[in-house]
Amino acid sequence: MKTVLAAAGYDPTGAAGVQADLKTIAANEADAACVVTAVTAQNSQGVQSAFHLPAETVRAQLNAVLDDAAPDAVKTGMLASSNIVETIAETLKRRGAPNLVIDPVLASSGGYSLLTDDGVEALLRELWPLARVVCPNAAEAAILTGMQVESVHDAKKAAAKLRRLGAEWVVVKGGHLTKTDKAVDLLYDGRSYVELDAPMLPGPSPRGTGCAFSSAVAAHLARGSSVLEAAGAAKAYVYGAMERAVRVGQGAPRLRHFWKKP
């Protein structure tokens, strides 16, 4: 079985972070190794606090996994600080980063910061050029580029700017675009744009959608899919999990994983 190494934060409710990564990777028929970068206190109503693990603890986890078995893909989510970003980048440069998928987790939907300002700079400088695929949502693409990203046209301009920073493929996830009646994910490889669209679903967005999309992309890349195939499969998986989202707690719903029939 192919393996994906996911490095991200810990969510005690299991709806996001490394737990969502693990569920998604397993549901998409790959095995998951998980490196924890931060421990958050959060629930369906939002993030209350986050403790950033020491960079050396993150390095030790990475080395423990990599010393035992090389993964077929790597996915990063919440990286918390510049020290952690630099540690992961240095380790992957030295040991290899097959099929690196970056979900640039900058803040929670409620606005709680999940990556420091110098961490954002380190992410773009050190890790971005190693990526096969980067998966910002529209709000993240706007922050990373300093541009307005509200329409598909805006997303195209942002994707071009983000690709010039070194990533092979950019996927601007369109669930947060405001000037469209569809959820349009825009893919760009430096030559052409591809749009993957689906109907917008009613109600509040479930937690963990970004984690699930990037992890599903990584799982399918690990299994040998092309980027276009992986993104299409990831979109279908997340859409199905959103359609079947469940209420646990008083706030946002969570994705229903393992909905696909074998």
Coordinates of C-alpha atoms in Angstrom, one line a residue:
M1 CA 0.0 0.0 0.0
K2 CA 1.2 3.5 -0.8
T3 CA 1.9 5.9 2.1
V4 CA 1.3 9.6 2.6
L5 CA 3.2 11.5 5.3
A6 CA 1.0 14.3 6.7
A7 CA 2.5 17.1 8.8
A8 CA -0.2 19.3 10.5
G9 CA -1.8 20.4 13.7
Y10 CA -3.8 18.3 16.2
D11 CA -7.5 19.0 16.5
P12 CA -9.0 17.4 19.7
T13 CA -12.4 17.0 18.0
G14 CA -10.9 15.0 15.1
A15 CA -12.7 17.1 12.5
A16 CA -9.6 18.8 11.1
G17 CA -5.8 18.7 11.2
V18 CA -3.9 15.4 11.3
Q19 CA -7.0 13.4 12.2
A20 CA -8.8 14.6 9.1
D21 CA -5.7 13.9 7.1
L22 CA -5.5 10.3 8.4
K23 CA -9.2 9.7 7.7
T24 CA -9.1 11.1 4.2
I25 CA -5.9 9.3 3.3
A26 CA -7.3 6.0 4.5
A27 CA -10.7 6.6 2.7
N28 CA -8.7 7.2 -0.5
E29 CA -6.9 3.9 -0.2
A30 CA -3.5 4.9 1.1
D31 CA -1.8 4.6 4.4
A32 CA -1.0 7.6 6.6
A33 CA 1.9 8.6 8.7
C34 CA 1.2 11.8 10.8
V35 CA 3.7 14.3 12.2
V36 CA 2.1 16.8 14.7
T37 CA 3.3 20.4 14.4
A38 CA 1.0 22.0 17.0
V39 CA -1.7 21.1 19.5
T40 CA -4.8 23.2 19.3
A41 CA -7.8 23.7 21.6
Q42 CA -10.7 23.9 19.2
N43 CA -14.2 22.6 18.7
S44 CA -17.1 23.1 16.2
Q45 CA -17.4 26.7 17.3
G46 CA -13.8 27.8 16.7
V47 CA -10.1 27.7 17.7
Q48 CA -9.4 28.9 21.3
S49 CA -5.7 28.4 21.5
A50 CA -2.7 26.7 19.9
F51 CA 0.6 25.4 21.3
H52 CA 3.4 25.2 18.8
L53 CA 5.6 22.2 19.2
P54 CA 9.4 22.8 19.4
A55 CA 11.0 22.5 16.0
E56 CA 13.3 19.8 17.3
T57 CA 10.3 17.7 18.3
V58 CA 8.9 18.1 14.8
R59 CA 12.3 17.2 13.3
A60 CA 12.5 14.0 15.5
Q61 CA 9.1 12.9 14.4
L62 CA 10.0 13.4 10.7
N63 CA 13.2 11.6 11.0
A64 CA 11.6 8.7 12.9
V65 CA 9.1 8.2 10.0
L66 CA 11.7 8.7 7.2
D67 CA 14.3 6.4 8.8
D68 CA 11.7 3.6 8.8
A69 CA 10.0 4.0 5.4
A70 CA 10.0 6.6 2.6
P71 CA 6.5 7.9 1.9
D72 CA 5.1 8.1 -1.6
A73 CA 3.7 11.6 -1.0
V74 CA 4.0 14.3 1.6
K75 CA 1.2 16.7 2.7
T76 CA 1.6 19.7 4.9
G77 CA -1.1 21.6 6.7
M78 CA -0.8 23.8 9.8
L79 CA 2.9 24.6 10.3
A80 CA 2.4 27.2 13.0
S81 CA 5.8 29.0 13.0
S82 CA 8.8 29.8 10.8
N83 CA 11.0 27.5 12.8
I84 CA 8.8 24.5 12.0
V85 CA 8.5 25.5 8.3
E86 CA 12.2 25.8 8.0
T87 CA 12.8 22.5 9.8
I88 CA 10.4 20.6 7.5
A89 CA 11.8 22.3 4.4
E90 CA 15.4 21.5 5.4
T91 CA 14.5 17.9 6.2
L92 CA 12.6 17.4 3.0
K93 CA 15.4 19.0 0.9
R94 CA 17.9 16.7 2.4
R95 CA 15.8 13.5 2.4
G96 CA 13.5 14.1 -0.6
A97 CA 10.0 15.3 -0.9
P98 CA 8.0 13.1 -3.3
N99 CA 4.7 14.5 -4.4
L100 CA 4.7 17.4 -1.9
V101 CA 1.2 18.9 -1.5
I102 CA 1.0 22.1 0.5
D103 CA -2.2 23.3 2.2
P104 CA -1.2 26.8 3.3
V105 CA -3.2 26.9 6.5
L106 CA -3.0 30.5 7.6
A107 CA -5.9 31.1 9.9
S108 CA -9.1 29.4 11.1
S109 CA -12.5 30.3 9.5
G110 CA -13.1 32.3 12.6
G111 CA -9.9 34.3 12.1
Y112 CA -7.5 32.7 14.6
S113 CA -4.0 32.8 13.3
L114 CA -2.5 29.4 12.6
L115 CA 0.8 30.5 11.0
T116 CA 2.9 33.5 12.1
D117 CA 3.8 36.3 9.7
D118 CA 7.4 35.2 9.5
G119 CA 6.1 31.6 9.0
V120 CA 4.2 32.8 5.9
E121 CA 7.4 34.3 4.5
A122 CA 9.4 31.0 5.3
L123 CA 6.6 29.0 3.7
L124 CA 6.8 30.8 0.4
R125 CA 10.6 31.0 0.5
E126 CA 11.6 27.6 1.7
L127 CA 8.8 25.1 1.2
W128 CA 6.8 26.4 -1.8
P129 CA 9.5 25.7 -4.4
L130 CA 9.6 22.0 -3.3
A131 CA 5.9 21.5 -4.0
R132 CA 4.3 19.5 -6.7
V133 CA 0.9 21.0 -5.8
V134 CA -0.2 23.9 -3.6
C135 CA -3.8 24.2 -2.6
P136 CA -4.8 27.7 -1.2
N137 CA -8.4 28.6 -0.9
A138 CA -9.5 32.0 -2.3
A139 CA -8.9 33.8 1.0
E140 CA -5.5 32.3 1.5
A141 CA -4.6 33.1 -2.1
A142 CA -5.6 36.7 -1.5
I143 CA -3.3 36.9 1.6
L144 CA -0.4 35.2 -0.1
T145 CA -0.5 37.5 -3.2
G146 CA -1.8 40.7 -1.8
M147 CA -4.5 40.6 -4.5
Q148 CA -8.3 40.5 -4.4
V149 CA -9.5 37.0 -5.1
E150 CA -13.3 37.0 -5.5
S151 CA -13.9 35.7 -9.0
V152 CA -12.5 33.0 -11.3
H153 CA -10.7 35.8 -13.2
D154 CA -9.1 36.9 -9.9
A155 CA -8.1 33.3 -9.1
K156 CA -6.3 33.0 -12.5
K157 CA -4.2 36.0 -11.8
A158 CA -3.4 34.8 -8.2
A159 CA -2.6 31.3 -9.5
A160 CA -0.1 32.7 -12.0
K161 CA 1.6 34.8 -9.3
L162 CA 1.7 31.9 -6.9
R163 CA 3.2 29.5 -9.5
R164 CA 6.0 32.0 -10.1
L165 CA 7.2 31.3 -6.6
G166 CA 8.2 27.8 -7.6
A167 CA 5.4 25.3 -7.2
E168 CA 4.7 23.0 -10.1
W169 CA 0.9 23.2 -9.9
V170 CA -1.4 25.7 -8.1
V171 CA -5.0 24.8 -7.2
V172 CA -7.0 27.8 -6.0
K173 CA -10.0 26.2 -4.3
G174 CA -13.2 28.0 -5.2
G175 CA -15.6 27.3 -2.3
H176 CA -14.8 30.8 -0.9
L177 CA -15.2 32.7 -4.2
T178 CA -18.0 35.2 -3.9
K179 CA -18.6 36.1 -7.6
T180 CA -19.7 32.7 -8.8
D181 CA -22.7 30.5 -8.2
K182 CA -20.6 27.3 -8.4
A183 CA -17.7 25.9 -6.4
V184 CA -14.9 26.3 -9.0
D185 CA -11.5 24.9 -8.3
L186 CA -8.9 26.4 -10.6
L187 CA -5.8 24.5 -11.6
Y188 CA -2.7 26.1 -13.2
D189 CA 0.6 24.5 -14.3
G190 CA 2.2 27.5 -15.9
R191 CA 0.8 26.8 -19.4
S192 CA -3.0 26.3 -19.1
Y193 CA -5.9 26.7 -16.7
V194 CA -8.3 23.9 -15.9
E195 CA -11.6 24.5 -14.0
L196 CA -13.3 21.8 -11.9
D197 CA -16.7 22.9 -10.9
A198 CA -19.5 21.6 -8.7
P199 CA -22.8 23.1 -7.5
M200 CA -22.6 25.1 -4.3
L201 CA -24.1 23.3 -1.4
P202 CA -26.5 25.1 1.0
G203 CA -25.8 25.8 4.6
P204 CA -22.5 26.4 6.5
S205 CA -19.3 24.9 5.2
P206 CA -18.2 21.9 7.2
R207 CA -14.9 21.9 9.1
G208 CA -11.9 20.2 7.6
T209 CA -12.6 20.6 3.9
G210 CA -9.2 22.1 3.1
C211 CA -7.4 19.3 5.1
A212 CA -9.4 16.7 3.3
F213 CA -8.9 18.1 -0.2
S214 CA -5.1 18.3 0.1
S215 CA -4.8 14.9 1.7
A216 CA -7.0 13.3 -1.0
V217 CA -4.8 14.9 -3.6
A218 CA -1.7 13.5 -1.9
A219 CA -3.2 10.1 -1.6
H220 CA -4.0 9.9 -5.3
L221 CA -0.6 11.2 -6.3
A222 CA 1.0 8.5 -4.1
R223 CA -1.1 5.9 -5.9
G224 CA 0.2 7.2 -9.3
S225 CA -2.5 9.5 -10.5
S226 CA -1.7 12.7 -12.5
V227 CA -2.3 16.0 -10.8
L228 CA -5.5 16.5 -12.9
E229 CA -6.7 13.1 -11.9
A230 CA -5.8 13.6 -8.3
A231 CA -7.5 17.0 -8.1
G232 CA -10.7 15.6 -9.7
A233 CA -10.8 12.6 -7.4
A234 CA -10.2 14.9 -4.4
K235 CA -13.0 17.3 -5.4
A236 CA -15.4 14.4 -5.8
Y237 CA -14.4 12.9 -2.5
V238 CA -14.8 16.2 -0.6
Y239 CA -18.1 17.0 -2.3
G240 CA -19.5 13.7 -1.3
A241 CA -18.3 14.1 2.3
M242 CA -19.8 17.6 2.4
E243 CA -23.2 16.3 1.1
R244 CA -23.2 13.9 4.0
A245 CA -21.8 16.2 6.6
V246 CA -22.9 15.6 10.2
R247 CA -23.6 17.8 13.2
V248 CA -21.5 17.1 16.2
G249 CA -21.5 20.0 18.6
Q250 CA -23.1 23.4 18.5
G251 CA -21.2 25.0 15.6
A252 CA -20.1 24.0 12.1
P253 CA -20.8 20.5 10.8
R254 CA -18.0 18.1 10.0
L255 CA -17.3 16.0 7.0
R256 CA -18.6 12.4 6.7
H257 CA -15.5 10.4 5.8
F258 CA -15.6 6.8 4.5
W259 CA -18.8 7.4 2.6
K260 CA -17.4 5.9 -0.6
K261 CA -18.3 2.3 -1.2
P262 CA -15.3 0.0 -1.9

